[in-house]
PDB file of C-alpha atoms and ligand atoms in Angstrom:
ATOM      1  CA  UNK A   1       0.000   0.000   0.000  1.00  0.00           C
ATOM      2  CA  UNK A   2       1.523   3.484  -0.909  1.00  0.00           C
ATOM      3  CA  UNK A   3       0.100   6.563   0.264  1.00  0.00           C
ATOM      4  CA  UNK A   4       0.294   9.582  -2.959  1.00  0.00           C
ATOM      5  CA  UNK A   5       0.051  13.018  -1.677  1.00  0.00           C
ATOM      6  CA  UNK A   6      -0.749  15.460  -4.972  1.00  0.00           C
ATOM      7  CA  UNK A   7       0.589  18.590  -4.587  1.00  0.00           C
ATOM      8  CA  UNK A   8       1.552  21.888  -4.902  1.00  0.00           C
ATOM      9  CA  UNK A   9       0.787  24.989  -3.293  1.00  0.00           C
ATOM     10  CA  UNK A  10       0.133  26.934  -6.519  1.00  0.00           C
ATOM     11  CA  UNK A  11      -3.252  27.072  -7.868  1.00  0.00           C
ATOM     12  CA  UNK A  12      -4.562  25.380 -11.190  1.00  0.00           C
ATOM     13  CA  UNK A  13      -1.547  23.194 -11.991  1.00  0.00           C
ATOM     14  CA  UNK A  14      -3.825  20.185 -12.769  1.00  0.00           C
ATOM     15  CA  UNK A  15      -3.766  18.504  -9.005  1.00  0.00           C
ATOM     16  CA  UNK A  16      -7.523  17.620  -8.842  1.00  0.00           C
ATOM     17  CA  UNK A  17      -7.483  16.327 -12.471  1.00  0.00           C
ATOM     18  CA  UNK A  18      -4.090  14.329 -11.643  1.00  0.00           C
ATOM     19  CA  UNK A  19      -6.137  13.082  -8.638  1.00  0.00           C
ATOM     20  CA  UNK A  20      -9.162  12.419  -9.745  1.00  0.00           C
ATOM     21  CA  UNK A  21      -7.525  10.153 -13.799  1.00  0.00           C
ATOM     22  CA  UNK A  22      -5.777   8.545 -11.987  1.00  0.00           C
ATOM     23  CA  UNK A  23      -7.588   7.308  -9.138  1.00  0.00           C
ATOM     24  CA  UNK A  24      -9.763   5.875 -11.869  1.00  0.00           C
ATOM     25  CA  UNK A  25      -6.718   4.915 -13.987  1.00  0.00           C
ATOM     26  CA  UNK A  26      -5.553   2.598 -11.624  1.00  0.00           C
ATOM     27  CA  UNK A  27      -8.680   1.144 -10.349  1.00  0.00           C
ATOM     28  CA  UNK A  28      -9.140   0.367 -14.080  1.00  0.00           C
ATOM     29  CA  UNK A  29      -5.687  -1.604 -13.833  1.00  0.00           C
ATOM     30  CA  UNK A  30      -7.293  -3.827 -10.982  1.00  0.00           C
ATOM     31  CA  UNK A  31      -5.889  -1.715  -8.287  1.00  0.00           C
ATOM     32  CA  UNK A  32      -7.720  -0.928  -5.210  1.00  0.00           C
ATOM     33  CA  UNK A  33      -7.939   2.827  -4.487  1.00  0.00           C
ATOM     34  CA  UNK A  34      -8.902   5.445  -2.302  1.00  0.00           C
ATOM     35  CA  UNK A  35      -9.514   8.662  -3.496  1.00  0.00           C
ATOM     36  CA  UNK A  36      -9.243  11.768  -0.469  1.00  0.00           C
ATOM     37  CA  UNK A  37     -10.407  15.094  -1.230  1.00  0.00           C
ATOM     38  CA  UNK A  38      -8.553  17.648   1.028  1.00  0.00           C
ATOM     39  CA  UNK A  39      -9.492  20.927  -0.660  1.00  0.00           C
ATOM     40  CA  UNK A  40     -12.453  22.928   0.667  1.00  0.00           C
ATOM     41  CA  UNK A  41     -13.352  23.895  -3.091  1.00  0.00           C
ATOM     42  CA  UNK A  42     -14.053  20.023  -3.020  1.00  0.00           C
ATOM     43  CA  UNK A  43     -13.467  19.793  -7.044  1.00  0.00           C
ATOM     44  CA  UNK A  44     -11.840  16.232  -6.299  1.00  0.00           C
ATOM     45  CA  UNK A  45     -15.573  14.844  -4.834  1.00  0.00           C
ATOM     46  CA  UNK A  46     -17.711  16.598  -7.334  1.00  0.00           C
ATOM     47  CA  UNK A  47     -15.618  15.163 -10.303  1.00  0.00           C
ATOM     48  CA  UNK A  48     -15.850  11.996  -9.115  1.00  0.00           C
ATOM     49  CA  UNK A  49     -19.641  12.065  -8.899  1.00  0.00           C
ATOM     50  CA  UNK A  50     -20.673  12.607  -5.130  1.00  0.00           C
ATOM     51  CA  UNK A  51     -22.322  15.903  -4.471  1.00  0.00           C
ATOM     52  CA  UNK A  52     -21.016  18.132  -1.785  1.00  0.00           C
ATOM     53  CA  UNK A  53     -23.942  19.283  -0.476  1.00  0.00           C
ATOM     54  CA  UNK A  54     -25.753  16.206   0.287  1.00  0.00           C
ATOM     55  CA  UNK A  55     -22.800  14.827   2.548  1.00  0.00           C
ATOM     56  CA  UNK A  56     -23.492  13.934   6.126  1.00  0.00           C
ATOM     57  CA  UNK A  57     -19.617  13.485   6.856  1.00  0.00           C
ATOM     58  CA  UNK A  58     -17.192  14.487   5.385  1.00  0.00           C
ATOM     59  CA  UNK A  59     -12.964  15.190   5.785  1.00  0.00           C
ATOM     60  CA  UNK A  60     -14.034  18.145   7.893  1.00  0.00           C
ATOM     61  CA  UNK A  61     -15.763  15.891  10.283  1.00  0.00           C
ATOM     62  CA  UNK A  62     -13.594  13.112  10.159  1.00  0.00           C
ATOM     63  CA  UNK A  63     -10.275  15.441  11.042  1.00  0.00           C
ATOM     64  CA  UNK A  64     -12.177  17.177  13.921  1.00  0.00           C
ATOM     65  CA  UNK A  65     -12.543  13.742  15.279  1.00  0.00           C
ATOM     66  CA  UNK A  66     -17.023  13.944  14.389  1.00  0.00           C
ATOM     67  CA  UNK A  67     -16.933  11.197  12.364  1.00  0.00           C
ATOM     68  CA  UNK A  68     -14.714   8.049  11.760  1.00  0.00           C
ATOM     69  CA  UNK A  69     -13.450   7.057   8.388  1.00  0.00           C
ATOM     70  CA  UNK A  70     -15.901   4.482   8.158  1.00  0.00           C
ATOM     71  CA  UNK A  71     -19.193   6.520   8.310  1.00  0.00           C
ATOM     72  CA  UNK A  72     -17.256   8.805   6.150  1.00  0.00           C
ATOM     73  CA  UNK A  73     -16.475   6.339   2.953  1.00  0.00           C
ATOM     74  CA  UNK A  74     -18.177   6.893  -0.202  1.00  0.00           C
ATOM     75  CA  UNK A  75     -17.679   4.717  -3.866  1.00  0.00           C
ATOM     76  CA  UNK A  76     -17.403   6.898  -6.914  1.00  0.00           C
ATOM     77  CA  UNK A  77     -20.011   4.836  -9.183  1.00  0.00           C
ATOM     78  CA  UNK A  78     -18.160   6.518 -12.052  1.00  0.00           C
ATOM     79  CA  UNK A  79     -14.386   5.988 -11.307  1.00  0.00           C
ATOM     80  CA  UNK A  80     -14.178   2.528  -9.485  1.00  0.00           C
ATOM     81  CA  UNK A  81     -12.634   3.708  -6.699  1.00  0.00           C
ATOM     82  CA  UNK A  82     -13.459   4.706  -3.083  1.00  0.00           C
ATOM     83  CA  UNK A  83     -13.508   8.563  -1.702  1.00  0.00           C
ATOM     84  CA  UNK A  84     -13.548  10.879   1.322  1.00  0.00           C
ATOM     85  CA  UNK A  85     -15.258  13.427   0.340  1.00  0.00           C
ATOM     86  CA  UNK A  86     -14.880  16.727   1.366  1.00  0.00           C
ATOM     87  CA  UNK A  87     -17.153  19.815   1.705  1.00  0.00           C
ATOM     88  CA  UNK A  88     -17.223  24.024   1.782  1.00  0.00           C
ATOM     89  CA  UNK A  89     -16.911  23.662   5.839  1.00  0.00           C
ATOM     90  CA  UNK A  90     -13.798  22.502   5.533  1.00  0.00           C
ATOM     91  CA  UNK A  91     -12.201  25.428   4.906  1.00  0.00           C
ATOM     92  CA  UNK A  92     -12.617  26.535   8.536  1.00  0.00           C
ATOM     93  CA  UNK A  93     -10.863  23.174   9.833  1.00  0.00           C
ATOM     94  CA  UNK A  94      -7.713  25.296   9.794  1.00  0.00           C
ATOM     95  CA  UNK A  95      -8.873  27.317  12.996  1.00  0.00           C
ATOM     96  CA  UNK A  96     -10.885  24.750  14.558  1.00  0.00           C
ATOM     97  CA  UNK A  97      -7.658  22.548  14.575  1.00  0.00           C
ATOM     98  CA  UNK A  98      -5.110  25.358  16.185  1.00  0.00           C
ATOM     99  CA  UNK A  99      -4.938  24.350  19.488  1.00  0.00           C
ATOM    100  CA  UNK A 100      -6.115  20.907  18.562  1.00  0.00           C
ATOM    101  CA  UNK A 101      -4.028  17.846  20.413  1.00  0.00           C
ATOM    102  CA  UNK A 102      -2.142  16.414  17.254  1.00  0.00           C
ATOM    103  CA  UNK A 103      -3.513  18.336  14.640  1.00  0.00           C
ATOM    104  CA  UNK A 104      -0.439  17.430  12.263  1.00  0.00           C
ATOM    105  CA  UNK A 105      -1.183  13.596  12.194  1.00  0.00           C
ATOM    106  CA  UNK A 106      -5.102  13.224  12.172  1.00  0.00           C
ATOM    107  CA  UNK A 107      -5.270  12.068   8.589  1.00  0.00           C
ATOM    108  CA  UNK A 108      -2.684   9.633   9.228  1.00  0.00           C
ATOM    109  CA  UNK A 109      -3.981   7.883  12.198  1.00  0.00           C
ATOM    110  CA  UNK A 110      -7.511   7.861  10.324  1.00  0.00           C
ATOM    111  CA  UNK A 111      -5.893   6.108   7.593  1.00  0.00           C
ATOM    112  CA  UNK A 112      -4.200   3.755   9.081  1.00  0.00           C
ATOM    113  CA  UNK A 113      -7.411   1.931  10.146  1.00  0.00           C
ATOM    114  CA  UNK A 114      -8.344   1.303   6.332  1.00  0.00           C
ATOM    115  CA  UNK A 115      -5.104   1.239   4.836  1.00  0.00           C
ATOM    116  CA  UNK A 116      -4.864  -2.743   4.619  1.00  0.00           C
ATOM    117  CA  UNK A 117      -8.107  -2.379   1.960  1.00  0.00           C
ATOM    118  CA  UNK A 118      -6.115  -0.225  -0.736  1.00  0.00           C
ATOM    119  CA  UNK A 119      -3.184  -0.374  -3.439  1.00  0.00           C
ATOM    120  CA  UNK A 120      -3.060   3.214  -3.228  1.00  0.00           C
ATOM    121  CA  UNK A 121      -4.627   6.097  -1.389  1.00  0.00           C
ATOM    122  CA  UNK A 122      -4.012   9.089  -3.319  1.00  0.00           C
ATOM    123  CA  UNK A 123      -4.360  12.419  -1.296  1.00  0.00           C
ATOM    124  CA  UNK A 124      -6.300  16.297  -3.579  1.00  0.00           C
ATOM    125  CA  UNK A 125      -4.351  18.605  -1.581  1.00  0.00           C
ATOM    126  CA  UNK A 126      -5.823  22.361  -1.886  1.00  0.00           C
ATOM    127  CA  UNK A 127      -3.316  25.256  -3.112  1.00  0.00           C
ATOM    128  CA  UNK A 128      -1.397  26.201  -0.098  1.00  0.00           C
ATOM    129  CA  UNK A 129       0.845  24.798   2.140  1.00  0.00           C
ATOM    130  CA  UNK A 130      -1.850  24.868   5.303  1.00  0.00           C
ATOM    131  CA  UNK A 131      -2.720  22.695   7.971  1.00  0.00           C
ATOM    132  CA  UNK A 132      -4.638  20.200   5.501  1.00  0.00           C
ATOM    133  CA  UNK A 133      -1.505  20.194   3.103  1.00  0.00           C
ATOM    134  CA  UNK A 134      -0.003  19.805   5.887  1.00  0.00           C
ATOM    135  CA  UNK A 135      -1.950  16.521   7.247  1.00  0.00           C
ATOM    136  CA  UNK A 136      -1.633  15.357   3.523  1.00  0.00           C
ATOM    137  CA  UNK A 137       2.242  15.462   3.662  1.00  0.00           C
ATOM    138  CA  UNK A 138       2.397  13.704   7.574  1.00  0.00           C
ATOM    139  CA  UNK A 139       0.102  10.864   6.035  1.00  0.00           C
ATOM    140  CA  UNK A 140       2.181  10.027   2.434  1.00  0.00           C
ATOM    141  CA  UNK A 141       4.939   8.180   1.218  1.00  0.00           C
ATOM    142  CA  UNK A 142       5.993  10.334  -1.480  1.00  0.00           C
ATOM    143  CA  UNK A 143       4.431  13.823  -3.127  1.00  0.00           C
ATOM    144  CA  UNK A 144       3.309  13.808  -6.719  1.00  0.00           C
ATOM    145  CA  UNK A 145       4.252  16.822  -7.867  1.00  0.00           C
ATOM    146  CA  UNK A 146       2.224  18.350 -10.765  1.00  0.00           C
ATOM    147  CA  UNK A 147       3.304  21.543 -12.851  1.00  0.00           C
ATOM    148  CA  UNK A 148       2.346  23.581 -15.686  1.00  0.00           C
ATOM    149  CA  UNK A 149       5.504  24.299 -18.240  1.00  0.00           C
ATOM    150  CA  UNK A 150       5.426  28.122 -17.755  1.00  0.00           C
ATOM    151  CA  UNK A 151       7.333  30.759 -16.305  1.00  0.00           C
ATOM    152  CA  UNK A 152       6.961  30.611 -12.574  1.00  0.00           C
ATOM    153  CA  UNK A 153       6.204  26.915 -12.018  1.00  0.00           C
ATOM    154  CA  UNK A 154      10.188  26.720 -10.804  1.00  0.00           C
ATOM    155  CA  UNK A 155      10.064  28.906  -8.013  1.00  0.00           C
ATOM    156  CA  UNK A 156       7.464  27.770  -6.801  1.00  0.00           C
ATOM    157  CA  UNK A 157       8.510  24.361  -6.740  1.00  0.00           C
ATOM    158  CA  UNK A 158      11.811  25.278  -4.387  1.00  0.00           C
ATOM    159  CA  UNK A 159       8.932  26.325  -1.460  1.00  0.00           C
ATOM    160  CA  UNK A 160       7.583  23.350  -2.041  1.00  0.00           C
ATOM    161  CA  UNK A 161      10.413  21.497  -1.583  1.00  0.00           C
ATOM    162  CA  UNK A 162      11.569  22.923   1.169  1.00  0.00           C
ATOM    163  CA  UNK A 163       8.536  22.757   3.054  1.00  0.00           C
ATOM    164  CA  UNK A 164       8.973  19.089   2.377  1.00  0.00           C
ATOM    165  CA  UNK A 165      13.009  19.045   3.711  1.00  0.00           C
ATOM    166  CA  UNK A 166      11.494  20.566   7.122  1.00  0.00           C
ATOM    167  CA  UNK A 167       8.479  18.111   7.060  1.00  0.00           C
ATOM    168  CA  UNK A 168      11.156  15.015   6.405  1.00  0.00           C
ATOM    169  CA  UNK A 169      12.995  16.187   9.616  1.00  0.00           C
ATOM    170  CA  UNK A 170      10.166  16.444  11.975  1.00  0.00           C
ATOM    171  CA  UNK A 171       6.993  14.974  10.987  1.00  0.00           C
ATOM    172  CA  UNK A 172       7.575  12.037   8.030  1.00  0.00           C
ATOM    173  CA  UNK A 173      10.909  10.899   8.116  1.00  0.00           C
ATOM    174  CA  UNK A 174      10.160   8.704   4.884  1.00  0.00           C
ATOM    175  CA  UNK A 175       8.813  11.586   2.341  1.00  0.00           C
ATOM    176  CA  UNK A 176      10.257  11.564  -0.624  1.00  0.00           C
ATOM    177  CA  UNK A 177       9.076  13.237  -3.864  1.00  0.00           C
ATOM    178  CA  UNK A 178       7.504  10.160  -5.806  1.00  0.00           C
ATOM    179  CA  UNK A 179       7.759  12.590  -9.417  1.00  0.00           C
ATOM    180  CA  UNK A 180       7.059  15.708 -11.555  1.00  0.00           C
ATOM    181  CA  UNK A 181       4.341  15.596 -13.993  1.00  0.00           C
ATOM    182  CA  UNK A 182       3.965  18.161 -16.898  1.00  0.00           C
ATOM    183  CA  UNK A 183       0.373  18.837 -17.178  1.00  0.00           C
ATOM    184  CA  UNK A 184      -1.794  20.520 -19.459  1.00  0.00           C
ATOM    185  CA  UNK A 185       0.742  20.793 -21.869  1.00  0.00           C
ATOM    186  CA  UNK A 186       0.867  22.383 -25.366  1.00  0.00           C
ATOM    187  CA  UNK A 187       3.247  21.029 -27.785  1.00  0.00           C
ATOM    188  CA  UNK A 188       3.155  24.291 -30.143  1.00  0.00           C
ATOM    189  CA  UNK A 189       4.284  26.645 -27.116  1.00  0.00           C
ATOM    190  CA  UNK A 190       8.219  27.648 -27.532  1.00  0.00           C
ATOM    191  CA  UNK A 191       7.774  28.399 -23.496  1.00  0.00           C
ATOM    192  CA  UNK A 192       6.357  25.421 -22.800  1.00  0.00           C
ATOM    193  CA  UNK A 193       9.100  23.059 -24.793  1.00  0.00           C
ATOM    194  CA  UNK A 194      11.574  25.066 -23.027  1.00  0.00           C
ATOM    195  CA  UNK A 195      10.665  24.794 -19.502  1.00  0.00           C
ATOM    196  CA  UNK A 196       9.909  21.194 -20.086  1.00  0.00           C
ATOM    197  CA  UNK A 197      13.643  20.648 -20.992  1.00  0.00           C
ATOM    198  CA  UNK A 198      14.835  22.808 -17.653  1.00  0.00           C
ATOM    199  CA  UNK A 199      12.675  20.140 -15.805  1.00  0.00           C
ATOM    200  CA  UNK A 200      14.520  17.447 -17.805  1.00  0.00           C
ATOM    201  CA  UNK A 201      17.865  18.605 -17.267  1.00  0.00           C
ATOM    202  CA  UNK A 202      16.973  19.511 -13.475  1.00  0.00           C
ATOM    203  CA  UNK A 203      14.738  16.427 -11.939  1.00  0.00           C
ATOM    204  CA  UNK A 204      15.597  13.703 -14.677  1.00  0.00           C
ATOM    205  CA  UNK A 205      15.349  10.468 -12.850  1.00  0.00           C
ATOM    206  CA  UNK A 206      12.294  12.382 -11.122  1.00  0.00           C
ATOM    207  CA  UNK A 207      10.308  13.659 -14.017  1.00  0.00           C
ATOM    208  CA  UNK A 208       7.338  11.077 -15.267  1.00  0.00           C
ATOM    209  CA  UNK A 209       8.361  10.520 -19.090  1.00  0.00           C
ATOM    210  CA  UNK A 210       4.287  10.741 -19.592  1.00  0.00           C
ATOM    211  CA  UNK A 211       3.172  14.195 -20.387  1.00  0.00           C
ATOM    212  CA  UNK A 212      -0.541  15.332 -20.059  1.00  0.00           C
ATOM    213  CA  UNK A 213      -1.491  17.591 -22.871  1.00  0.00           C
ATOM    214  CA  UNK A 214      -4.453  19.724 -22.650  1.00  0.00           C
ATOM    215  CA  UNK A 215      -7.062  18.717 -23.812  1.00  0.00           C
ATOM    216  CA  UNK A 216     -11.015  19.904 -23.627  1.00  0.00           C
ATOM    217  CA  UNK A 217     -12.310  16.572 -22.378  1.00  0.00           C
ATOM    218  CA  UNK A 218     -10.369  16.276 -19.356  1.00  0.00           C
ATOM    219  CA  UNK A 219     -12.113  20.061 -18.600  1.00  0.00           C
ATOM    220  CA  UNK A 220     -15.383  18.744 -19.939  1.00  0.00           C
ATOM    221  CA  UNK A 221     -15.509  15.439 -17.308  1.00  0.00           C
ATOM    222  CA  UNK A 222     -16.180  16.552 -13.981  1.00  0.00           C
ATOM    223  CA  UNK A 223     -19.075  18.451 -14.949  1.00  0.00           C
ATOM    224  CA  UNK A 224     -20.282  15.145 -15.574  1.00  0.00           C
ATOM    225  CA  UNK A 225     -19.161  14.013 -12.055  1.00  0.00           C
ATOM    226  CA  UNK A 226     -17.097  11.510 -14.304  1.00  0.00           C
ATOM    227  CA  UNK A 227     -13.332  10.999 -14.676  1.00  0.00           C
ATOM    228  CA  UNK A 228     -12.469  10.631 -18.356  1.00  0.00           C
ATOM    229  CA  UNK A 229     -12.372   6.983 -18.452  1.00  0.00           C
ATOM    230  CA  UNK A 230     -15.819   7.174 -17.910  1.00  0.00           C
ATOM    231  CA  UNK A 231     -16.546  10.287 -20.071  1.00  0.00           C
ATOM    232  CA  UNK A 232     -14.525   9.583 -23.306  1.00  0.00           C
ATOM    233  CA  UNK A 233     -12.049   6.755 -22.817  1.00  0.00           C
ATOM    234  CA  UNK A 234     -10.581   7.277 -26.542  1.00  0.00           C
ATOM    235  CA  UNK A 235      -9.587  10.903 -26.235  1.00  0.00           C
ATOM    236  CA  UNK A 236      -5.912  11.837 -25.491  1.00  0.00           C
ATOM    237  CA  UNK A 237      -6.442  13.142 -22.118  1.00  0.00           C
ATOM    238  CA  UNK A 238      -7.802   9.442 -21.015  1.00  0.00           C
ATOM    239  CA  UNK A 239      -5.213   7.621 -22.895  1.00  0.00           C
ATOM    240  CA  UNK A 240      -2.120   9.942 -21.122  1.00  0.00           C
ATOM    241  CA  UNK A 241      -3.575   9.061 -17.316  1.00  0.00           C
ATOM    242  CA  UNK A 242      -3.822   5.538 -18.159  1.00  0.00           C
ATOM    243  CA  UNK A 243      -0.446   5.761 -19.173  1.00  0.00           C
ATOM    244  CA  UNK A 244       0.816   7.586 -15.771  1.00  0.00           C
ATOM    245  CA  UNK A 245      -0.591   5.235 -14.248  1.00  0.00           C
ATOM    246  CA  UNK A 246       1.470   2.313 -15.967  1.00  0.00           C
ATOM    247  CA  UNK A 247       4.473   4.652 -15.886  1.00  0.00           C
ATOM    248  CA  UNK A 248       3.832   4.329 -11.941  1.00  0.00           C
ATOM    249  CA  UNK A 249       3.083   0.883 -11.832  1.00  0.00           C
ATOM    250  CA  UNK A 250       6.037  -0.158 -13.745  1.00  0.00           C
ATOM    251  CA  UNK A 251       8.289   2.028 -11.643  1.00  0.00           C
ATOM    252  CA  UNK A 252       6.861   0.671  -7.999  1.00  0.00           C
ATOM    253  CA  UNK A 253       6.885  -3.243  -9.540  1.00  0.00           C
ATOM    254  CA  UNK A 254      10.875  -2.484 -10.502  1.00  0.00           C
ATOM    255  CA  UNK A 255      11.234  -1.031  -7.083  1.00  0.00           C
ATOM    256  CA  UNK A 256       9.555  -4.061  -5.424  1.00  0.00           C
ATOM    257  CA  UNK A 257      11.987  -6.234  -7.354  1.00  0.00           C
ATOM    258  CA  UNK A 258      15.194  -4.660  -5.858  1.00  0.00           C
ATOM    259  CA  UNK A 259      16.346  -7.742  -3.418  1.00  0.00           C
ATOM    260  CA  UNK A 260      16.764  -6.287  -0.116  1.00  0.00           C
ATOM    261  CA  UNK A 261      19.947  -7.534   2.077  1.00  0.00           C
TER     262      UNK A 261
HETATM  263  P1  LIG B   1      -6.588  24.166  -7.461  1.00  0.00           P
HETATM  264  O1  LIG B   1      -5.217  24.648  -7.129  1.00  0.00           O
HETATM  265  O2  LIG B   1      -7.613  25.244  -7.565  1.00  0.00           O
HETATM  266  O3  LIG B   1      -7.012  23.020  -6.601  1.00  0.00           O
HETATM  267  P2  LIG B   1      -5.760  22.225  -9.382  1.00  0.00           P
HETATM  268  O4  LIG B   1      -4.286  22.320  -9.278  1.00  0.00           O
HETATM  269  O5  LIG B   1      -6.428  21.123  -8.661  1.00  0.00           O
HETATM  270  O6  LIG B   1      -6.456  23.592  -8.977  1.00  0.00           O
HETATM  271  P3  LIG B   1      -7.337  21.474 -11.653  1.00  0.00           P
HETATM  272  O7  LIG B   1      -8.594  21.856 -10.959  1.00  0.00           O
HETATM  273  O8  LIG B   1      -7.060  20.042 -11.848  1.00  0.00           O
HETATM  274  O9  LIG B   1      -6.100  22.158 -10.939  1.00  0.00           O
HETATM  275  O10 LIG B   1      -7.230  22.177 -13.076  1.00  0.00           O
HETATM  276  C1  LIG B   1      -7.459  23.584 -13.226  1.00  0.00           C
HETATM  277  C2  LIG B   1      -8.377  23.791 -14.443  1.00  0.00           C
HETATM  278  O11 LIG B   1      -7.742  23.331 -15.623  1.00  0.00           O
HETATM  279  C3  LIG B   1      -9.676  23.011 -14.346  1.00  0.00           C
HETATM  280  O12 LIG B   1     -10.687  23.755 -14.942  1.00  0.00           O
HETATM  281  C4  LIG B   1      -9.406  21.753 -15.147  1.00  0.00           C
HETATM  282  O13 LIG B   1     -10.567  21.202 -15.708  1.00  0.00           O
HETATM  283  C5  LIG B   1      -8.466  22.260 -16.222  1.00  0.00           C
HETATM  284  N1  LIG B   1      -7.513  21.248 -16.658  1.00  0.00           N
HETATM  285  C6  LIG B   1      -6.693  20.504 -15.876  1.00  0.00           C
HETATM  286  N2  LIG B   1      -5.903  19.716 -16.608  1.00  0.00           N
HETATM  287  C7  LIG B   1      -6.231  19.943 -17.909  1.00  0.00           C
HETATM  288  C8  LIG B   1      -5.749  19.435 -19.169  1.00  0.00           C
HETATM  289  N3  LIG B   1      -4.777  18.531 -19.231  1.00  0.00           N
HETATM  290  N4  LIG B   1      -6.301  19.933 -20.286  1.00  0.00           N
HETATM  291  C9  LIG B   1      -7.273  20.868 -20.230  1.00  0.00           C
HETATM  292  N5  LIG B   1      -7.765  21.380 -19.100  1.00  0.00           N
HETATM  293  C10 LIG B   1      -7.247  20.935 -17.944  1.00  0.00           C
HETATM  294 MG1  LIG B   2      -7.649  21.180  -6.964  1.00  0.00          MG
END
């Protein structure tokens, strides 16, 4: 079982559509998966086909200790996989939580009770690097790290990673970054091709080879409440996150393989 947090603190990089293709993408490959929706804007649970506003429970109540993880679990009909949905209120989580006891490791303990029933539990984080990030980092293995090839998606990145440096010395001692992924990228843009080869020369071992293009379907889907699998499985968008999520597959299976001494 490997935890996925899906991050990065700046906003509209592609991290709910990352989350959302390939939570279904791998469910689709026979894995079992856990989708959980961390972002108050709660475009993770919408696109997978649970409305917000009908939820009893949700990540808000299950971090404030209101609800276990249990009462919380929903299926996404649409993307094979199972979610924790999240809703508007948990945007004020962040102040209920201040002088909360352990208010770092609350996603991680809930977790932990359902963990043995997933491949993968793959974590929306919202755009910031708050107490829910936060909670998202304390719970993973490794950080998916999407970006958009364009001017200012490098400094960003060095917050991010050092944010993750501190978090590896006090709070999750076995964070790594699991890779890079260049999203919603456009092949014609001279900007684009030439921040994609900084990223190359920079992260190399770390950078996915798979590249998501943009593409209007992928936009179109969770309108539907549908990842793309389920919305138009032939269009490019589709066919890149199935192909992520054999990228990842292939690299965790070569990993496994590594004899240990
Ligand atoms: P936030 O920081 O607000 O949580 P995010 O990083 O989760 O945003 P998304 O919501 O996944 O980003 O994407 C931002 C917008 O771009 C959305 O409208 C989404 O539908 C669209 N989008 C994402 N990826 C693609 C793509 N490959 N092609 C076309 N549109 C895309
Ligand atoms: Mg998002």
């Amino acid at each position: 079982m490997k935890v996925l947090a899906i991050a990065n603190q700046k906003g509209g990089v592609g991290k709910t559509t990352t989350a959302v293709n390939l939570a279904a993408s791998l469910a689709h490959l026979g894995k079992r998966v856990l989708l959980v929706d961390l972002d108050p804007q709660a475009n993770a649970t919408m696109g997978s086909g649970i409305d917000k506003s009908k939820l009893k429970h949700s990540t808000y109540s299950l971090l404030l200790g209101d609800s276990s993880i249990e009462q919380t679990l929903k299926t996404s009909e649409s993307g094979g996989y199972d979610l924790l949905p999240a809703s508007r209120d948990l945007a004020g989580a962040e102040v209920e939580l201040v002088d909360a006891d352990s208010r770092e490791t609350r996603l991680k303990t809930a977790l932990a009770r359902v963990a043995v029933n997933y491949d993968y539990i793959l974590l929306d984080c919202p755009p910031a690097l708050n107490l829910l990030t936060l909670n998202g980092l304390v719970a993973a293995d490794a950080v998916m790290i999407p970006m958009q090839c364009e001017y200012f998606a490098l400094e960003g990145l060095s917050d991010l990673v050092n944010t993750l440096r501190r978090i590896k010395q006090n709070l999750n001692k076995k964070i790594e970054i699991e890779g890079l992924l260049r999203t919603m990228f456009d092949p014609r843009s001279t900007l684009a091709q030439q921040v994609s080869e900084q990223l190359v020369k920079h992260f190399t071992s770390k950078l996915y080879h798979t590249v998501i293009p943009r593409n209007v379907r992928l936009a179109e889907a969770p309108s539907y409440g549908r990842p793309i699998l389920a919305y138009d499985k032939s269009s490019k968008g589709a066919q890149a996150y199935l192909q992520l999520a054999e990228e990842m597959l292939a690299r965790h299976d070569a990993l496994e393989a590594v004899p240990t001494v």
